[in-house]
Each structure stands twice: as structure tokens, then as C-alpha cells.
């Protein structure tokens, strides 16, 4: 009977350890890229959005990244974009275009992304004059990242919500 109690206690400890390990691994943040920047604006105004790469210091350095930015063309018009890594030997292989693949790489393999948070590209949008009031989303998805050896790095996307305000709210905000 004592060995049954002892076995149950050991199993309980194993179960608690497994639950603790599960909780630890589910809270680990993986590398991600998401749109960040302006969170509200009125019809006709320009907003700035950044595609921001976030990584932990223990993750591999990034030598290339590609993905898709999607947004509602009825609400936003892409006015301009700027490669913020151009001075660090990063090349824009394919520019950002709604629903199309964008791609940036460091072809010289110098100045890899080591920062835990780095803006890759700055996008300026105009909120269309006929945009409906309310919220719209910009979504980064279908991401791929590579390290110095060209090996794939796990990466997730993200969403940024932009509030389209009436002109009265825009003036008071």
C-alpha cells in the first residue's frame, strides 16, 4: 500500500513538472514581424506605418525576410515607402504592394539584424477621402526569414488596427 502512495506522489510530481514545462514553452516569444505606427487618422490624412521585426536576443541573426502586407484598398492608398536598412547593405528585392510578396535581403551578409526590435521599412499611406469610419487592419502574413547560412528561421506575422475618425474627432485628437 505504501508503494502505491509513493507511486501516486511521484506521478503527481511528474504531472506538475510537465504542466510547468508546457506553460513555459507556450509563453516563449518567437520572432515576429508586424505593422506598427499611427493608430488613428481622418479622411485625406497621411499616416506612417512601419514593418517592425521583433526577435529575442537568443534567436539567430536575420539576413533576409519576405512576406505579404494586406490592407483594404478602399480605405488606404500606399503613397511611398522607404527601405530603412539601405545604409546597412540591405537591398529591397521586391517592394511592398498590397497582397503581394515583399522581400528584403542583406546580400553582402554584413550588418545582419541583431536588434531585438528593428523597423525594416517605412510606409506612408493616405486615408482615402471616401473611407468608411471605423477600424481597418493592416496584416503581415506568409513570412519567411533566413539566417546567414540561408537556413529558415521561424517567424510569425501580426496585425495593426487603424481607426478612421470623422473630421470632428480628427481635429480634437
Tab-separated table of N, CA, C and O in Angstrom, residues 43-144:
chain	number	residue	atom	x	y	z
A	43	UNK	N	-10.067	61.085	-42.852
A	43	UNK	CA	-10.082	61.008	-44.310
A	43	UNK	C	-9.142	62.063	-44.900
A	43	UNK	O	-9.120	63.200	-44.464
A	44	UNK	N	-8.351	61.652	-45.883
A	44	UNK	CA	-7.436	62.557	-46.560
A	44	UNK	C	-6.105	62.755	-45.865
A	44	UNK	O	-5.194	63.357	-46.424
A	45	UNK	N	-5.958	62.254	-44.642
A	45	UNK	CA	-4.692	62.443	-43.928
A	45	UNK	C	-3.692	61.340	-44.274
A	45	UNK	O	-4.060	60.252	-44.707
A	46	UNK	N	-2.419	61.668	-44.103
A	46	UNK	CA	-1.350	60.698	-44.302
A	46	UNK	C	-1.001	60.064	-42.971
A	46	UNK	O	-1.016	60.732	-41.930
A	47	UNK	N	-0.691	58.782	-43.007
A	47	UNK	CA	-0.269	58.051	-41.807
A	47	UNK	C	1.032	57.320	-42.109
A	47	UNK	O	1.316	56.997	-43.259
A	48	UNK	N	1.807	57.087	-41.072
A	48	UNK	CA	3.059	56.340	-41.216
A	48	UNK	C	2.946	55.001	-40.514
A	48	UNK	O	2.536	54.923	-39.350
A	49	UNK	N	3.315	53.970	-41.246
A	49	UNK	CA	3.307	52.602	-40.722
A	49	UNK	C	4.696	52.017	-40.956
A	49	UNK	O	5.298	52.230	-42.012
A	50	UNK	N	5.196	51.293	-39.980
A	50	UNK	CA	6.490	50.621	-40.093
A	50	UNK	C	6.276	49.121	-40.069
A	50	UNK	O	5.407	48.630	-39.352
A	51	UNK	N	7.053	48.396	-40.851
A	51	UNK	CA	7.094	46.941	-40.712
A	51	UNK	C	8.248	46.671	-39.763
A	51	UNK	O	9.414	46.924	-40.087
A	52	UNK	N	7.908	46.194	-38.574
A	52	UNK	CA	8.871	46.057	-37.487
A	52	UNK	C	9.147	44.586	-37.193
A	52	UNK	O	8.223	43.813	-36.965
A	53	UNK	N	10.434	44.239	-37.197
A	53	UNK	CA	10.875	42.884	-36.870
A	53	UNK	C	11.202	42.833	-35.391
A	53	UNK	O	11.938	43.689	-34.886
A	54	UNK	N	10.643	41.858	-34.693
A	54	UNK	CA	10.919	41.644	-33.271
A	54	UNK	C	11.498	40.257	-33.089
A	54	UNK	O	10.957	39.288	-33.627
A	55	UNK	N	12.604	40.184	-32.347
A	55	UNK	CA	13.242	38.898	-32.092
A	55	UNK	C	13.846	38.923	-30.691
A	55	UNK	O	14.103	39.993	-30.143
A	56	UNK	N	14.050	37.748	-30.135
A	56	UNK	CA	14.736	37.676	-28.852
A	56	UNK	C	16.236	37.656	-29.119
A	56	UNK	O	16.682	37.313	-30.214
A	57	UNK	N	17.003	38.023	-28.135
A	57	UNK	CA	18.463	38.074	-28.312
A	57	UNK	C	19.054	36.686	-28.527
A	57	UNK	O	20.160	36.558	-29.055
A	58	UNK	N	18.324	35.643	-28.182
A	58	UNK	CA	18.838	34.282	-28.349
A	58	UNK	C	18.549	33.710	-29.742
A	58	UNK	O	19.095	32.673	-30.109
A	59	UNK	N	17.718	34.387	-30.526
A	59	UNK	CA	17.391	33.891	-31.864
A	59	UNK	C	18.489	34.262	-32.854
A	59	UNK	O	19.239	35.217	-32.648
A	60	UNK	N	18.553	33.513	-33.933
A	60	UNK	CA	19.566	33.739	-34.953
A	60	UNK	C	19.427	35.133	-35.563
A	60	UNK	O	18.337	35.679	-35.647
A	61	UNK	N	20.564	35.674	-36.012
A	61	UNK	CA	20.556	36.958	-36.702
A	61	UNK	C	19.914	36.777	-38.074
A	61	UNK	O	20.057	35.739	-38.705
A	62	UNK	N	19.218	37.802	-38.540
A	62	UNK	CA	18.438	37.716	-39.762
A	62	UNK	C	19.226	38.306	-40.935
A	62	UNK	O	19.746	39.411	-40.856
A	63	UNK	N	19.269	37.547	-42.053
A	63	UNK	CA	19.937	38.028	-43.262
A	63	UNK	C	18.953	38.295	-44.396
A	63	UNK	O	19.318	38.902	-45.404
A	64	UNK	N	17.721	37.870	-44.244
A	64	UNK	CA	16.711	38.113	-45.265
A	64	UNK	C	15.325	37.880	-44.714
A	64	UNK	O	15.150	37.094	-43.778
A	65	UNK	N	14.362	38.592	-45.288
A	65	UNK	CA	12.981	38.433	-44.837
A	65	UNK	C	12.045	38.756	-45.996
A	65	UNK	O	12.310	39.648	-46.791
A	66	UNK	N	10.999	37.971	-46.098
A	66	UNK	CA	9.947	38.290	-47.060
A	66	UNK	C	8.598	37.908	-46.478
A	66	UNK	O	8.517	37.132	-45.537
A	67	UNK	N	7.558	38.521	-47.030
A	67	UNK	CA	6.214	38.270	-46.538
A	67	UNK	C	5.208	39.065	-47.341
A	67	UNK	O	5.534	39.630	-48.386
A	68	UNK	N	3.994	39.134	-46.840
A	68	UNK	CA	2.900	39.813	-47.525
A	68	UNK	C	2.240	40.785	-46.552
A	68	UNK	O	1.929	40.417	-45.427
A	69	UNK	N	2.044	42.028	-47.004
A	69	UNK	CA	1.251	43.003	-46.257
A	69	UNK	C	-0.080	43.147	-46.978
A	69	UNK	O	-0.108	43.396	-48.184
A	70	UNK	N	-1.166	42.986	-46.232
A	70	UNK	CA	-2.505	43.125	-46.809
A	70	UNK	C	-3.263	44.224	-46.079
A	70	UNK	O	-3.154	44.353	-44.854
A	71	UNK	N	-4.015	45.012	-46.844
A	71	UNK	CA	-4.835	46.077	-46.287
A	71	UNK	C	-5.968	46.355	-47.272
A	71	UNK	O	-5.954	45.882	-48.415
A	72	UNK	N	-6.945	47.132	-46.838
A	72	UNK	CA	-8.119	47.434	-47.654
A	72	UNK	C	-7.824	48.625	-48.572
A	72	UNK	O	-7.663	49.755	-48.101
A	73	UNK	N	-7.753	48.368	-49.890
A	73	UNK	CA	-7.514	49.428	-50.873
A	73	UNK	C	-8.621	50.468	-50.900
A	73	UNK	O	-8.420	51.581	-51.389
A	74	UNK	N	-9.804	50.122	-50.406
A	74	UNK	CA	-10.898	51.093	-50.352
A	74	UNK	C	-10.690	52.120	-49.248
A	74	UNK	O	-11.318	53.175	-49.253
A	75	UNK	N	-9.801	51.791	-48.306
A	75	UNK	CA	-9.548	52.667	-47.171
A	75	UNK	C	-8.192	53.365	-47.296
A	75	UNK	O	-8.067	54.557	-47.008
A	76	UNK	N	-7.173	52.632	-47.724
A	76	UNK	CA	-5.803	53.162	-47.747
A	76	UNK	C	-5.191	53.106	-49.141
A	76	UNK	O	-5.417	52.153	-49.889
A	77	UNK	N	-4.392	54.124	-49.448
A	77	UNK	CA	-3.596	54.143	-50.675
A	77	UNK	C	-2.137	54.309	-50.273
A	77	UNK	O	-1.798	55.254	-49.544
A	78	UNK	N	-1.295	53.390	-50.732
A	78	UNK	CA	0.133	53.474	-50.429
A	78	UNK	C	0.730	54.621	-51.230
A	78	UNK	O	0.674	54.637	-52.460
A	79	UNK	N	1.286	55.591	-50.522
A	79	UNK	CA	1.828	56.807	-51.132
A	79	UNK	C	3.330	56.678	-51.378
A	79	UNK	O	3.830	57.066	-52.430
A	80	UNK	N	4.055	56.147	-50.393
A	80	UNK	CA	5.507	55.985	-50.542
A	80	UNK	C	6.007	54.933	-49.562
A	80	UNK	O	5.328	54.565	-48.611
A	81	UNK	N	7.233	54.469	-49.822
A	81	UNK	CA	7.878	53.535	-48.912
A	81	UNK	C	9.378	53.787	-48.928
A	81	UNK	O	9.931	54.250	-49.917
A	82	UNK	N	10.001	53.490	-47.799
A	82	UNK	CA	11.426	53.742	-47.656
A	82	UNK	C	12.089	52.559	-46.959
A	82	UNK	O	11.681	52.163	-45.870
A	83	UNK	N	13.112	51.992	-47.598
A	83	UNK	CA	13.902	50.905	-47.023
A	83	UNK	C	14.782	51.505	-45.934
A	83	UNK	O	15.742	52.212	-46.230
A	84	UNK	N	14.477	51.247	-44.686
A	84	UNK	CA	15.214	51.838	-43.564
A	84	UNK	C	16.552	51.160	-43.323
A	84	UNK	O	17.336	51.623	-42.506
A	85	UNK	N	16.827	50.073	-44.044
A	85	UNK	CA	18.087	49.353	-43.869
A	85	UNK	C	19.045	49.566	-45.049
A	85	UNK	O	20.087	48.929	-45.119
A	86	UNK	N	18.701	50.459	-45.957
A	86	UNK	CA	19.513	50.661	-47.167
A	86	UNK	C	20.955	51.038	-46.832
A	86	UNK	O	21.890	50.603	-47.511
A	87	UNK	N	21.168	51.814	-45.791
A	87	UNK	CA	22.532	52.222	-45.420
A	87	UNK	C	23.317	51.091	-44.767
A	87	UNK	O	24.509	51.235	-44.529
A	88	UNK	N	22.654	49.982	-44.475
A	88	UNK	CA	23.308	48.820	-43.849
A	88	UNK	C	23.458	47.665	-44.830
A	88	UNK	O	23.481	46.503	-44.432
A	89	UNK	N	23.544	47.969	-46.119
A	89	UNK	CA	23.728	46.963	-47.174
A	89	UNK	C	22.529	46.047	-47.377
A	89	UNK	O	22.670	44.956	-47.896
A	90	UNK	N	21.349	46.476	-46.970
A	90	UNK	CA	20.142	45.705	-47.209
A	90	UNK	C	19.509	46.162	-48.515
A	90	UNK	O	19.407	47.359	-48.776
A	91	UNK	N	19.086	45.212	-49.323
A	91	UNK	CA	18.521	45.501	-50.635
A	91	UNK	C	17.040	45.159	-50.653
A	91	UNK	O	16.633	44.110	-50.148
A	92	UNK	N	16.264	46.055	-51.261
A	92	UNK	CA	14.849	45.780	-51.477
A	92	UNK	C	14.759	44.948	-52.755
A	92	UNK	O	14.998	45.444	-53.847
A	93	UNK	N	14.439	43.655	-52.604
A	93	UNK	CA	14.323	42.776	-53.763
A	93	UNK	C	12.940	42.877	-54.397
A	93	UNK	O	12.788	42.702	-55.600
A	94	UNK	N	11.958	43.148	-53.573
A	94	UNK	CA	10.579	43.294	-54.051
A	94	UNK	C	9.873	44.254	-53.100
A	94	UNK	O	9.795	43.984	-51.900
A	95	UNK	N	9.367	45.393	-53.603
A	95	UNK	CA	8.758	46.383	-52.720
A	95	UNK	C	7.420	45.919	-52.153
A	95	UNK	O	6.813	44.976	-52.645
A	96	UNK	N	6.975	46.615	-51.119
A	96	UNK	CA	5.674	46.332	-50.516
A	96	UNK	C	4.579	46.756	-51.485
A	96	UNK	O	4.611	47.848	-52.048
A	97	UNK	N	3.641	45.857	-51.707
A	97	UNK	CA	2.472	46.113	-52.543
A	97	UNK	C	1.336	45.282	-51.961
A	97	UNK	O	1.547	44.121	-51.592
A	98	UNK	N	0.157	45.849	-51.856
A	98	UNK	CA	-0.960	45.193	-51.193
A	98	UNK	C	-1.185	43.768	-51.697
A	98	UNK	O	-1.429	43.546	-52.875
A	99	UNK	N	-1.069	42.804	-50.782
A	99	UNK	CA	-1.338	41.407	-51.098
A	99	UNK	C	-0.247	40.719	-51.899
A	99	UNK	O	-0.390	39.560	-52.273
A	100	UNK	N	0.857	41.406	-52.159
A	100	UNK	CA	1.964	40.834	-52.933
A	100	UNK	C	3.168	40.598	-52.022
A	100	UNK	O	3.322	41.243	-50.988
A	101	UNK	N	4.035	39.708	-52.460
A	101	UNK	CA	5.233	39.381	-51.689
A	101	UNK	C	6.211	40.547	-51.676
A	101	UNK	O	6.534	41.100	-52.723
A	102	UNK	N	6.665	40.944	-50.486
A	102	UNK	CA	7.762	41.898	-50.367
A	102	UNK	C	8.995	41.130	-49.927
A	102	UNK	O	8.893	40.053	-49.331
A	103	UNK	N	10.179	41.655	-50.240
A	103	UNK	CA	11.395	40.924	-49.918
A	103	UNK	C	12.563	41.882	-49.702
A	103	UNK	O	12.789	42.789	-50.507
A	104	UNK	N	13.295	41.669	-48.602
A	104	UNK	CA	14.489	42.440	-48.266
A	104	UNK	C	15.584	41.463	-47.878
A	104	UNK	O	15.330	40.475	-47.186
A	105	UNK	N	16.816	41.737	-48.327
A	105	UNK	CA	17.930	40.832	-48.013
A	105	UNK	C	19.228	41.611	-47.879
A	105	UNK	O	19.413	42.663	-48.485
A	106	UNK	N	20.117	41.053	-47.083
A	106	UNK	CA	21.461	41.598	-46.952
A	106	UNK	C	22.365	40.704	-47.784
A	106	UNK	O	22.829	39.668	-47.320
A	107	UNK	N	22.590	41.074	-49.030
A	107	UNK	CA	23.324	40.234	-49.969
A	107	UNK	C	24.809	40.136	-49.634
A	107	UNK	O	25.464	39.166	-49.997
A	108	UNK	N	25.342	41.134	-48.935
A	108	UNK	CA	26.758	41.089	-48.562
A	108	UNK	C	26.978	40.289	-47.277
A	108	UNK	O	28.110	39.996	-46.913
A	109	UNK	N	25.895	39.954	-46.602
A	109	UNK	CA	25.906	39.221	-45.325
A	109	UNK	C	26.652	39.974	-44.234
A	109	UNK	O	27.157	39.386	-43.288
A	110	UNK	N	26.728	41.288	-44.381
A	110	UNK	CA	27.231	42.169	-43.322
A	110	UNK	C	26.024	42.874	-42.725
A	110	UNK	O	25.005	43.041	-43.371
A	111	UNK	N	26.162	43.311	-41.494
A	111	UNK	CA	25.091	44.054	-40.823
A	111	UNK	C	23.778	43.275	-40.758
A	111	UNK	O	22.719	43.783	-41.121
A	112	UNK	N	23.859	42.027	-40.325
A	112	UNK	CA	22.646	41.241	-40.122
A	112	UNK	C	21.839	41.866	-38.986
A	112	UNK	O	22.375	42.597	-38.162
A	113	UNK	N	20.545	41.582	-38.958
A	113	UNK	CA	19.705	42.150	-37.907
A	113	UNK	C	19.949	41.388	-36.613
A	113	UNK	O	19.642	40.209	-36.499
A	114	UNK	N	20.525	42.119	-35.643
A	114	UNK	CA	20.823	41.568	-34.329
A	114	UNK	C	19.932	42.188	-33.261
A	114	UNK	O	19.830	41.673	-32.167
A	115	UNK	N	19.322	43.337	-33.590
A	115	UNK	CA	18.492	44.061	-32.627
A	115	UNK	C	17.260	43.248	-32.258
A	115	UNK	O	16.771	42.443	-33.046
A	116	UNK	N	16.732	43.499	-31.064
A	116	UNK	CA	15.516	42.803	-30.647
A	116	UNK	C	14.281	43.438	-31.274
A	116	UNK	O	13.240	42.808	-31.357
A	117	UNK	N	14.395	44.679	-31.737
A	117	UNK	CA	13.297	45.337	-32.444
A	117	UNK	C	13.902	46.251	-33.502
A	117	UNK	O	14.737	47.098	-33.183
A	118	UNK	N	13.486	46.053	-34.754
A	118	UNK	CA	14.085	46.823	-35.858
A	118	UNK	C	13.025	47.145	-36.896
A	118	UNK	O	12.338	46.256	-37.398
A	119	UNK	N	12.886	48.437	-37.222
A	119	UNK	CA	12.000	48.849	-38.309
A	119	UNK	C	12.698	48.549	-39.621
A	119	UNK	O	13.830	48.995	-39.850
A	120	UNK	N	12.038	47.811	-40.493
A	120	UNK	CA	12.612	47.392	-41.771
A	120	UNK	C	12.256	48.382	-42.876
A	120	UNK	O	13.098	48.773	-43.673
A	121	UNK	N	10.992	48.776	-42.929
A	121	UNK	CA	10.527	49.672	-43.983
A	121	UNK	C	9.502	50.641	-43.394
A	121	UNK	O	8.745	50.291	-42.495
A	122	UNK	N	9.543	51.875	-43.897
A	122	UNK	CA	8.567	52.893	-43.503
A	122	UNK	C	7.609	53.077	-44.677
A	122	UNK	O	8.030	53.289	-45.815
A	123	UNK	N	6.307	52.992	-44.387
A	123	UNK	CA	5.268	53.139	-45.399
A	123	UNK	C	4.419	54.359	-45.070
A	123	UNK	O	4.028	54.545	-43.917
A	124	UNK	N	4.160	55.177	-46.070
A	124	UNK	CA	3.254	56.309	-45.891
A	124	UNK	C	1.996	56.019	-46.707
A	124	UNK	O	2.075	55.749	-47.908
A	125	UNK	N	0.868	56.039	-46.023
A	125	UNK	CA	-0.431	55.806	-46.647
A	125	UNK	C	-1.250	57.082	-46.576
A	125	UNK	O	-1.106	57.875	-45.643
A	126	UNK	N	-2.146	57.258	-47.520
A	126	UNK	CA	-3.182	58.283	-47.449
A	126	UNK	C	-4.497	57.562	-47.172
A	126	UNK	O	-4.807	56.555	-47.809
A	127	UNK	N	-5.237	58.095	-46.188
A	127	UNK	CA	-6.579	57.550	-45.924
A	127	UNK	C	-7.496	58.131	-46.988
A	127	UNK	O	-7.588	59.349	-47.156
A	128	UNK	N	-8.132	57.263	-47.737
A	128	UNK	CA	-8.967	57.688	-48.864
A	128	UNK	C	-10.096	58.599	-48.409
A	128	UNK	O	-10.648	58.432	-47.313
A	129	UNK	N	-10.448	59.548	-49.270
A	129	UNK	CA	-11.491	60.537	-48.965
A	129	UNK	C	-12.851	59.888	-48.725
A	129	UNK	O	-13.670	60.422	-47.978
A	130	UNK	N	-13.099	58.742	-49.333
A	130	UNK	CA	-14.387	58.059	-49.168
A	130	UNK	C	-14.308	56.872	-48.208
A	130	UNK	O	-15.223	56.059	-48.160
A	131	UNK	N	-13.227	56.791	-47.421
A	131	UNK	CA	-13.063	55.670	-46.481
A	131	UNK	C	-14.169	55.685	-45.431
A	131	UNK	O	-14.548	56.742	-44.922
A	132	UNK	N	-14.700	54.522	-45.139
A	132	UNK	CA	-15.717	54.397	-44.096
A	132	UNK	C	-15.082	54.652	-42.735
A	132	UNK	O	-13.928	54.287	-42.493
A	133	UNK	N	-15.831	55.298	-41.853
A	133	UNK	CA	-15.358	55.495	-40.490
A	133	UNK	C	-15.344	54.157	-39.768
A	133	UNK	O	-16.139	53.270	-40.066
A	134	UNK	N	-14.444	54.011	-38.830
A	134	UNK	CA	-14.334	52.766	-38.071
A	134	UNK	C	-12.920	52.237	-38.147
A	134	UNK	O	-11.972	52.987	-38.379
A	135	UNK	N	-12.761	50.952	-37.956
A	135	UNK	CA	-11.443	50.331	-37.921
A	135	UNK	C	-11.131	49.569	-39.196
A	135	UNK	O	-12.023	48.999	-39.819
A	136	UNK	N	-9.871	49.571	-39.541
A	136	UNK	CA	-9.361	48.757	-40.636
A	136	UNK	C	-8.050	48.132	-40.178
A	136	UNK	O	-7.375	48.675	-39.299
A	137	UNK	N	-7.697	46.999	-40.734
A	137	UNK	CA	-6.490	46.291	-40.317
A	137	UNK	C	-5.452	46.247	-41.419
A	137	UNK	O	-5.784	46.132	-42.600
A	138	UNK	N	-4.204	46.321	-41.012
A	138	UNK	CA	-3.058	46.023	-41.863
A	138	UNK	C	-2.483	44.730	-41.308
A	138	UNK	O	-2.234	44.630	-40.098
A	139	UNK	N	-2.276	43.731	-42.159
A	139	UNK	CA	-1.874	42.406	-41.699
A	139	UNK	C	-0.607	41.961	-42.427
A	139	UNK	O	-0.550	42.008	-43.657
A	140	UNK	N	0.399	41.546	-41.655
A	140	UNK	CA	1.601	40.939	-42.224
A	140	UNK	C	1.468	39.433	-42.043
A	140	UNK	O	1.195	38.949	-40.946
A	141	UNK	N	1.643	38.688	-43.154
A	141	UNK	CA	1.497	37.229	-43.107
A	141	UNK	C	2.467	36.576	-44.090
A	141	UNK	O	3.219	37.257	-44.780
A	142	UNK	N	2.402	35.261	-44.160
A	142	UNK	CA	3.221	34.461	-45.088
A	142	UNK	C	4.699	34.832	-45.018
A	142	UNK	O	5.361	35.006	-46.033
A	143	UNK	N	5.203	34.947	-43.803
A	143	UNK	CA	6.576	35.393	-43.592
A	143	UNK	C	7.585	34.265	-43.686
A	143	UNK	O	7.314	33.129	-43.283
A	144	UNK	N	8.751	34.621	-44.202
A	144	UNK	CA	9.921	33.743	-44.219
A	144	UNK	C	11.116	34.594	-43.831
A	144	UNK	O	11.255	35.725	-44.297
